Structure formats: C-alpha cells, structure tokens
Short mmCIF file of C-alpha atoms and ligand atoms in Angstrom, two decimals:
data_model
loop_
_atom_site.label_atom_id
_atom_site.label_comp_id
_atom_site.label_asym_id
_atom_site.label_seq_id
_atom_site.Cartn_x
_atom_site.Cartn_y
_atom_site.Cartn_z
CA UNK A 124 72.70 85.99 95.57
CA UNK A 125 73.75 89.01 93.49
CA UNK A 126 75.75 91.97 94.79
CA UNK A 127 76.38 95.33 93.20
CA UNK A 128 79.82 96.91 93.26
CA UNK A 129 80.69 100.49 92.31
CA UNK A 130 84.23 101.65 91.64
CA UNK A 131 84.40 105.43 91.78
CA UNK A 132 87.44 106.58 89.83
CA UNK A 133 88.79 109.97 88.86
CA UNK A 134 87.89 109.31 85.20
CA UNK A 135 85.00 106.80 85.25
CA UNK A 136 82.39 105.40 87.56
CA UNK A 137 82.16 101.67 86.93
CA UNK A 138 79.44 99.42 88.32
CA UNK A 139 79.00 95.67 88.12
CA UNK A 140 76.63 92.98 89.28
CA UNK A 141 78.77 90.33 90.95
CA UNK A 142 78.14 86.83 92.26
CA UNK A 143 79.38 85.65 95.65
CA UNK A 144 82.41 83.92 94.07
CA UNK A 145 83.48 87.16 92.36
CA UNK A 146 82.06 86.42 88.89
CA UNK A 147 80.94 89.58 87.08
CA UNK A 148 77.52 89.23 85.44
CA UNK A 149 77.00 92.68 83.90
CA UNK A 150 78.59 96.10 83.84
CA UNK A 151 77.83 99.81 83.59
CA UNK A 152 80.14 102.78 83.06
CA UNK A 153 79.72 106.56 83.15
CA UNK A 154 82.33 109.35 83.01
CA UNK A 155 83.00 110.86 86.44
CA UNK A 156 81.58 114.39 86.51
CA UNK A 157 83.87 117.00 88.03
CA UNK A 158 80.98 119.26 89.01
CA UNK A 159 80.42 118.21 92.61
CA UNK A 160 79.13 115.40 94.80
CA UNK A 161 75.47 115.46 93.65
CA UNK A 162 76.55 114.96 90.05
CA UNK A 163 78.87 112.13 91.11
CA UNK A 164 76.03 110.41 93.01
CA UNK A 165 73.79 110.76 89.95
CA UNK A 166 76.50 109.23 87.74
CA UNK A 167 76.87 106.37 90.19
CA UNK A 168 73.17 105.55 90.10
CA UNK A 169 73.22 105.72 86.29
CA UNK A 170 76.15 103.25 86.19
CA UNK A 171 74.16 100.99 88.55
CA UNK A 172 71.09 101.20 86.30
CA UNK A 173 73.21 100.16 83.30
CA UNK A 174 74.84 97.26 85.16
CA UNK A 175 71.48 95.91 86.31
CA UNK A 176 70.00 96.28 82.84
CA UNK A 177 73.02 94.59 81.19
CA UNK A 178 72.72 91.70 83.65
CA UNK A 179 69.07 91.24 82.73
CA UNK A 180 67.90 91.52 86.34
CA UNK A 181 66.16 94.15 88.48
CA UNK A 182 67.16 96.02 91.65
CA UNK A 183 64.96 93.53 93.55
CA UNK A 184 67.53 90.81 92.73
CA UNK A 185 70.38 92.81 94.31
CA UNK A 186 71.19 92.01 97.95
CA UNK A 187 73.29 95.12 98.61
CA UNK A 188 75.40 97.82 97.04
CA UNK A 189 79.06 98.44 97.90
CA UNK A 190 81.12 101.46 96.89
CA UNK A 191 84.89 101.63 96.57
CA UNK A 192 85.74 105.32 96.65
CA UNK A 193 89.08 107.13 96.70
CA UNK A 194 90.20 109.22 99.63
CA UNK A 195 89.77 108.95 103.38
CA UNK A 196 86.54 107.05 103.85
CA UNK A 197 84.68 106.57 107.13
CA UNK A 198 82.82 103.30 106.46
CA UNK A 199 80.83 103.52 109.70
CA UNK A 200 79.39 106.94 108.89
CA UNK A 201 79.30 106.29 105.13
CA UNK A 202 81.22 109.48 104.45
CA UNK A 203 84.07 110.48 102.13
CA UNK A 204 86.04 112.58 104.62
CA UNK A 205 88.55 113.85 102.06
CA UNK A 206 89.43 113.13 98.44
CA UNK A 207 92.02 115.53 97.07
CA UNK A 208 91.52 114.75 93.36
CA UNK A 209 87.91 115.96 93.30
CA UNK A 210 88.25 118.23 96.34
CA UNK A 211 85.62 116.28 98.33
CA UNK A 212 85.23 117.15 102.01
CA UNK A 213 82.78 115.28 104.31
CA UNK A 214 80.55 113.99 101.51
CA UNK A 215 77.84 111.60 102.82
CA UNK A 216 77.98 109.42 99.71
CA UNK A 217 76.23 106.41 101.28
CA UNK A 218 73.04 108.25 102.26
CA UNK A 219 73.05 110.13 98.93
CA UNK A 220 73.07 106.81 97.09
CA UNK A 221 70.66 105.04 99.42
CA UNK A 222 68.11 107.77 98.68
CA UNK A 223 68.58 107.29 94.94
CA UNK A 224 68.63 103.48 94.88
CA UNK A 225 66.37 102.53 97.79
CA UNK A 226 68.95 99.87 98.82
CA UNK A 227 71.33 99.41 101.66
CA UNK A 228 74.75 100.79 100.63
CA UNK A 229 78.18 100.35 102.21
CA UNK A 230 81.48 102.04 101.40
CA UNK A 231 85.21 101.47 101.70
CA UNK A 232 88.30 103.15 100.29
CA UNK A 233 88.74 101.95 96.68
CA UNK A 234 92.19 100.44 97.23
CA UNK A 235 91.03 98.74 100.44
CA UNK A 236 88.19 97.24 98.40
CA UNK A 237 90.70 96.10 95.76
CA UNK A 238 92.88 94.54 98.47
CA UNK A 239 89.87 92.68 99.89
CA UNK A 240 88.91 91.51 96.39
CA UNK A 241 92.43 90.17 95.73
CA UNK A 242 92.59 88.61 99.17
CA UNK A 243 89.24 86.86 98.76
CA UNK A 244 89.45 85.76 95.15
CA UNK A 245 92.80 86.72 93.63
CA UNK A 246 96.54 87.00 94.24
CA UNK A 247 96.29 87.13 98.04
CA UNK A 248 94.12 84.07 98.49
CA UNK A 249 95.42 81.89 101.34
CA UNK A 250 98.21 84.31 102.34
CA UNK A 251 98.79 85.53 105.89
CA UNK A 252 99.51 89.11 104.86
CA UNK A 253 99.03 91.04 101.70
CA UNK A 254 99.58 94.58 100.46
CA UNK A 255 97.82 95.67 97.27
CA UNK A 256 98.46 98.89 95.40
CA UNK A 257 96.50 100.32 92.48
CA UNK A 258 98.02 102.47 89.76
CA UNK A 259 95.26 104.65 88.34
CA UNK A 260 94.25 108.30 88.54
CA UNK A 261 95.96 108.19 91.93
CA UNK A 262 97.90 105.46 93.68
CA UNK A 263 95.95 103.56 96.30
CA UNK A 264 96.98 100.99 98.87
CA UNK A 265 95.35 98.41 101.08
CA UNK A 266 96.68 95.89 103.58
CA UNK A 267 95.11 92.66 104.77
CA UNK A 268 97.13 91.55 107.79
CA UNK A 269 96.33 88.23 109.47
CA UNK A 270 93.06 88.13 107.57
CA UNK A 271 91.95 91.62 108.61
CA UNK A 272 91.92 94.85 106.66
CA UNK A 273 94.25 97.33 108.36
CA UNK A 274 92.88 100.84 108.05
CA UNK A 275 94.50 102.83 110.85
CA UNK A 276 92.37 104.03 113.81
CA UNK A 277 90.69 106.73 111.70
CA UNK A 278 90.45 104.71 108.41
CA UNK A 279 93.12 106.88 106.75
CA UNK A 280 95.90 104.27 106.83
CA UNK A 281 97.71 102.90 103.79
CA UNK A 282 97.40 106.14 101.82
CA UNK A 283 100.46 104.96 99.93
CA UNK A 284 99.88 107.46 97.14
CA UNK A 285 100.86 110.18 99.59
CA UNK A 286 104.11 108.93 101.01
CA UNK A 287 107.06 110.79 99.61
CA UNK A 288 109.50 109.20 97.17
CA UNK A 289 111.22 112.46 96.14
CA UNK A 290 111.74 115.12 98.80
CA UNK A 291 110.53 118.48 97.43
CA UNK A 292 109.56 116.73 94.20
CA UNK A 293 106.47 117.15 92.01
CA UNK A 294 103.47 118.95 93.50
CA UNK A 295 100.61 116.62 94.50
CA UNK A 296 96.87 117.41 94.59
CA UNK A 297 97.10 116.91 98.38
CA UNK A 298 99.46 119.88 98.69
CA UNK A 299 102.66 117.96 99.50
CA UNK A 300 105.58 117.56 97.15
CA UNK A 301 107.09 114.32 95.87
CA UNK A 302 104.18 112.01 96.74
CA UNK A 303 104.43 108.48 95.30
CA UNK A 304 101.36 109.10 93.11
CA UNK A 305 102.96 112.10 91.42
CA UNK A 306 105.46 109.57 89.97
CA UNK A 307 103.65 106.21 89.89
CA UNK A 308 100.01 106.96 88.96
CA UNK A 309 98.64 106.67 85.43
CA UNK A 310 98.06 110.41 85.63
CA UNK A 311 101.76 111.01 86.32
CA UNK A 312 102.88 108.71 83.53
CA UNK A 313 100.54 110.38 81.03
CA UNK A 314 101.65 113.86 82.10
CA UNK A 315 105.34 112.97 81.83
CA UNK A 316 104.79 111.31 78.44
CA UNK A 317 103.13 114.45 77.10
CA UNK A 318 105.89 116.68 78.51
CA UNK A 319 108.59 114.67 76.78
CA UNK A 320 106.63 114.36 73.53
CA UNK A 321 106.46 118.12 73.24
CA UNK A 322 110.25 118.40 73.28
CA UNK A 323 110.79 115.30 71.11
CA UNK A 324 108.70 115.75 67.98
CA UNK A 325 110.43 112.85 66.22
CA UNK A 326 109.56 110.26 68.89
CA UNK A 327 107.56 107.22 67.78
CA UNK A 328 105.11 107.96 70.59
CA UNK A 329 103.52 110.50 68.23
CA UNK A 330 102.77 107.70 65.77
CA UNK A 331 101.19 105.53 68.47
CA UNK A 332 98.63 108.30 69.14
CA UNK A 333 98.23 109.26 65.45
CA UNK A 334 99.74 112.67 66.13
CA UNK A 335 97.10 113.56 68.76
CA UNK A 336 98.67 114.23 72.13
CA UNK A 337 95.29 114.06 73.89
CA UNK A 338 95.09 110.38 73.01
CA UNK A 339 98.03 109.51 75.29
CA UNK A 340 97.06 106.83 77.81
CA UNK A 341 98.99 104.92 80.46
CA UNK A 342 99.72 102.16 77.96
CA UNK A 343 101.02 104.53 75.25
CA UNK A 344 104.70 104.67 76.32
CA UNK A 345 104.70 100.87 76.73
CA UNK A 346 103.44 100.47 73.16
CA UNK A 347 106.04 102.87 71.77
CA UNK A 348 108.80 101.17 73.81
CA UNK A 349 107.74 97.80 72.38
CA UNK A 350 108.20 99.31 68.90
CA UNK A 351 111.76 100.25 69.87
CA UNK A 352 111.37 103.98 70.63
CA UNK A 353 114.27 105.10 72.83
CA UNK A 354 112.45 107.99 74.49
CA UNK A 355 109.56 105.69 75.42
CA UNK A 356 112.01 103.15 76.83
CA UNK A 357 113.57 105.83 79.02
CA UNK A 358 110.13 106.99 80.14
CA UNK A 359 109.06 103.47 81.08
CA UNK A 360 112.36 102.87 82.92
CA UNK A 361 112.02 106.11 84.86
CA UNK A 362 108.45 105.15 85.78
CA UNK A 363 109.56 101.66 86.85
CA UNK A 364 112.38 103.00 89.00
CA UNK A 365 110.01 105.23 91.01
CA UNK A 366 107.50 102.39 91.27
CA UNK A 367 110.23 100.05 92.54
CA UNK A 368 111.40 102.69 95.02
CA UNK A 369 107.92 102.97 96.57
CA UNK A 370 107.28 99.22 96.53
CA UNK A 371 110.64 98.42 98.14
CA UNK A 372 110.00 100.91 100.95
CA UNK A 373 106.55 99.42 101.56
CA UNK A 374 108.00 95.91 101.57
CA UNK A 375 110.68 97.03 104.04
CA UNK A 376 107.95 98.30 106.37
CA UNK A 377 105.45 95.44 106.10
CA UNK A 378 107.30 92.42 104.66
CA UNK A 379 103.96 91.03 103.47
CA UNK A 380 103.76 87.49 102.12
CA UNK A 381 102.21 88.85 98.91
CA UNK A 382 102.50 92.30 97.33
CA UNK A 383 100.17 92.76 94.43
CA UNK A 384 100.01 95.52 91.85
CA UNK A 385 96.77 96.40 90.08
CA UNK A 386 94.99 99.34 88.46
CA UNK A 387 95.08 100.55 84.87
CA UNK A 388 98.87 100.75 84.39
CA UNK A 389 99.23 97.16 85.63
CA UNK A 390 97.50 96.20 82.37
CA UNK A 391 101.05 96.31 80.90
CA UNK A 392 101.60 93.06 82.84
CA UNK A 393 105.06 91.57 83.25
CA UNK A 394 106.50 94.16 80.85
CA UNK A 395 105.82 96.58 83.67
CA UNK A 396 106.46 94.34 86.65
CA UNK A 397 109.48 92.27 85.51
CA UNK A 398 112.05 95.12 85.69
CA UNK A 399 110.41 96.45 88.88
CA UNK A 400 110.80 93.01 90.49
CA UNK A 401 114.48 92.94 89.54
CA UNK A 402 115.10 96.26 91.35
CA UNK A 403 113.03 95.24 94.38
CA UNK A 404 114.89 91.90 94.57
CA UNK A 405 118.19 93.78 94.76
CA UNK A 406 117.08 96.45 97.20
CA UNK A 407 114.68 94.70 99.61
CA UNK A 408 116.36 94.74 103.04
CA UNK A 409 115.29 91.09 103.54
CA UNK A 410 117.15 90.06 100.36
CA UNK A 411 119.16 87.43 102.26
CA UNK A 412 116.13 85.90 103.98
CA UNK A 413 114.93 82.47 102.95
CA UNK A 414 111.37 83.76 102.82
CA UNK A 415 110.76 86.67 100.49
CA UNK A 416 107.69 88.70 99.55
CA UNK A 417 106.04 87.55 96.33
CA UNK A 418 105.62 90.58 94.07
CA UNK A 419 102.84 89.86 91.61
CA UNK A 420 100.17 91.37 89.38
CA UNK A 421 96.62 91.65 90.65
CA UNK A 422 94.88 88.52 89.42
CA UNK A 423 91.53 90.27 89.16
CA UNK A 424 93.20 93.01 87.14
CA UNK A 425 91.30 96.25 87.04
CA UNK A 426 88.21 94.46 88.43
CA UNK A 427 89.70 93.90 91.89
CA UNK A 428 88.13 97.11 93.24
CA UNK A 429 84.68 96.54 91.84
CA UNK A 430 84.57 92.91 93.02
CA UNK A 431 85.88 93.85 96.46
CA UNK A 432 83.30 96.66 96.70
CA UNK A 433 80.45 94.33 95.73
CA UNK A 434 81.49 91.74 98.32
CA UNK A 435 82.07 94.27 101.15
CA UNK A 436 79.07 93.08 103.19
CA UNK A 437 80.59 89.58 103.27
CA UNK A 438 83.77 90.91 104.92
CA UNK A 439 81.95 92.82 107.65
C1 LIG B 137 93.73 108.64 97.17
C2 LIG B 137 93.46 107.25 97.73
C3 LIG B 137 92.97 106.33 96.64
C4 LIG B 137 93.90 106.36 95.46
C5 LIG B 137 93.40 105.51 94.31
C6 LIG B 137 94.65 108.53 95.99
O1 LIG B 137 94.87 109.79 95.44
O2 LIG B 137 94.30 109.46 98.15
O3 LIG B 137 92.54 107.31 98.78
O4 LIG B 137 92.84 105.02 97.16
O5 LIG B 137 94.10 107.67 94.99
O6 LIG B 137 92.19 105.97 93.83
#
C-alpha cells in the first residue's frame, strides 16, 4: 500500500509517496505561495503530482493523502483554523485538496504529524511518552502520551512556538512578544544572523555566503562557527541558550521519556544539540532523579512530518 504525505511549510510544500513502514519512494517540492489559500492548494497538488511521477506510479496506486499543516488545525472538519505566518483563518484545506485530487484527504498539525512519525518509526518508538519539537519557519510541538496524540480539547494544544521565553521580547507573527519561535525558529536564527552581519562586516559569515546576505540559511552560522568565527560562535551559543530554556521548561511540565528535536535547524545534529543537552541536564528540575528524559535528535530528520502526515490514516 502506498500513502501520500504533504508537509506544508512556510517556505516549501513538500510531498512524498510513502510505504507503510515509513520508507519514502518519491518526492515533490514547490515553493509555498504567499498569495492566499487557493494558490497554496494549487501548489500542494503540484507537489503531489511531482511525487507521484517521481515514484513512477499513478494516483490510483495511492490509498490516501495526509497533510501536515502549521497552525491550529481541526482534523475532524479538515480546516486550518488559524496560521499566523500566512494569516490563514478558517481555511477548508481538506475539501480544497479533495476537489483537486479526487482522493480522500486527512489533515493534522505539522508538528503533531512529525511527533506521530517519530513515535511510529523514529526516536519515540517504544516509549511511553514523547514530546517532539520542530525548528523551521516556526517552532512546532507535538506530544504522544501513553500512545495517544495529545492535542488539547480544541486541537490547539502543544503550540510550543507560542509560549514565552522572554517577557516583552521580540514581536511574534501571532501578536505576542517573546514567543519561543521568535528565538528558536530557523527564521529567528536567520534574522539574527543578518542583523549581526550588518554590524560586523569583517565576520567570516560573509565568506560563507560569498558576500550575499540573502544566502544566509539556518546552517550558515554553524558553518562559520566551525571555521572559528567568534561572532558566529556567539550567535550559535545565544540560539542554543534560548532553545535550552524552552526545552527545559517543556521537560519540567511533561517529563516525557523521550524529547526529540527535528526540523531544518536540527540538521546541525549534535553540534546543535550537545551544548543544549548540557544546559538542560543542569537545569532540569528532575536532575536528581534516577530516570531522566532522553533528549535526542529526530531520527527521521526533516522527513518526520511528511512520513507522519502520510501515515495519518493508520493512527486514526
Ligand atoms: C505554528 C505551529 C506550527 C509551527 C511549525 C508555528 O508558528 O503556530 O502550528 O506547528 O509553526 O510549523
């Protein structure tokens, strides 16, 4: 059986044909339009077309389509209730896509999908409780507690990107100040890198991007830090300290058996997570307990969301 997963991100729409065990057979990718929901639905169906074509199959081979989408998602109604990054309000994404694809479509919050993917086939496999966060355009979170996805009564739970790590801090797209994602998302890291580059013309970061500031990505400061650039090291440390602050608070609330970190920035691997783990180890309130949360990288990497989305019907 083949399943189709779509990961709707702030930058790209990615689609993949996935087997029941989580193996990806073919992929498609289209830039996310910022011109409204119809354009986004069209981009999604184009990414699906590419994934099917690259797999060498047809839509008739696909059992179902699952979407992982950011924001507050009502999976029963198939609606994106609210997504601050693209200013979506009550968008019936499931019916829009069903009309285009002629297939049954289901939807879940993107980070919930990533958490399910990691729980089924990655870092959370066999655990009793797991929290997963994703560091991308925003910061997402999902919790699988005693084998069940915890969503809150209205599906808006675990919006970890929007809990505050700095009172009155940076302005978030949601309107609050100091939200975790204004410090720990890829977007935040890129923005901060650019800010500091502009006042430090001699930094090695400029060399990493060949003098073109628009080429800064989440991995850029990590690359410059690895080459010994002091500014980049400070940037990475600042980023890690906010990340550790948010993770420690989440661990203090949930004390999950496994806490896994995925999304684009997690591509930096242990270079990112090692120092974060050291801070969390020191600050976790359960530091004296014999049993401690395992803080680890998402095993499915950036594919956790797309795999979880594809396999959504199997979790229902
Ligand atoms: C949204 C979440 C989403 C996360 C990752 C946040 O800005 O509020 O719903 O899971 O970004 O895409």
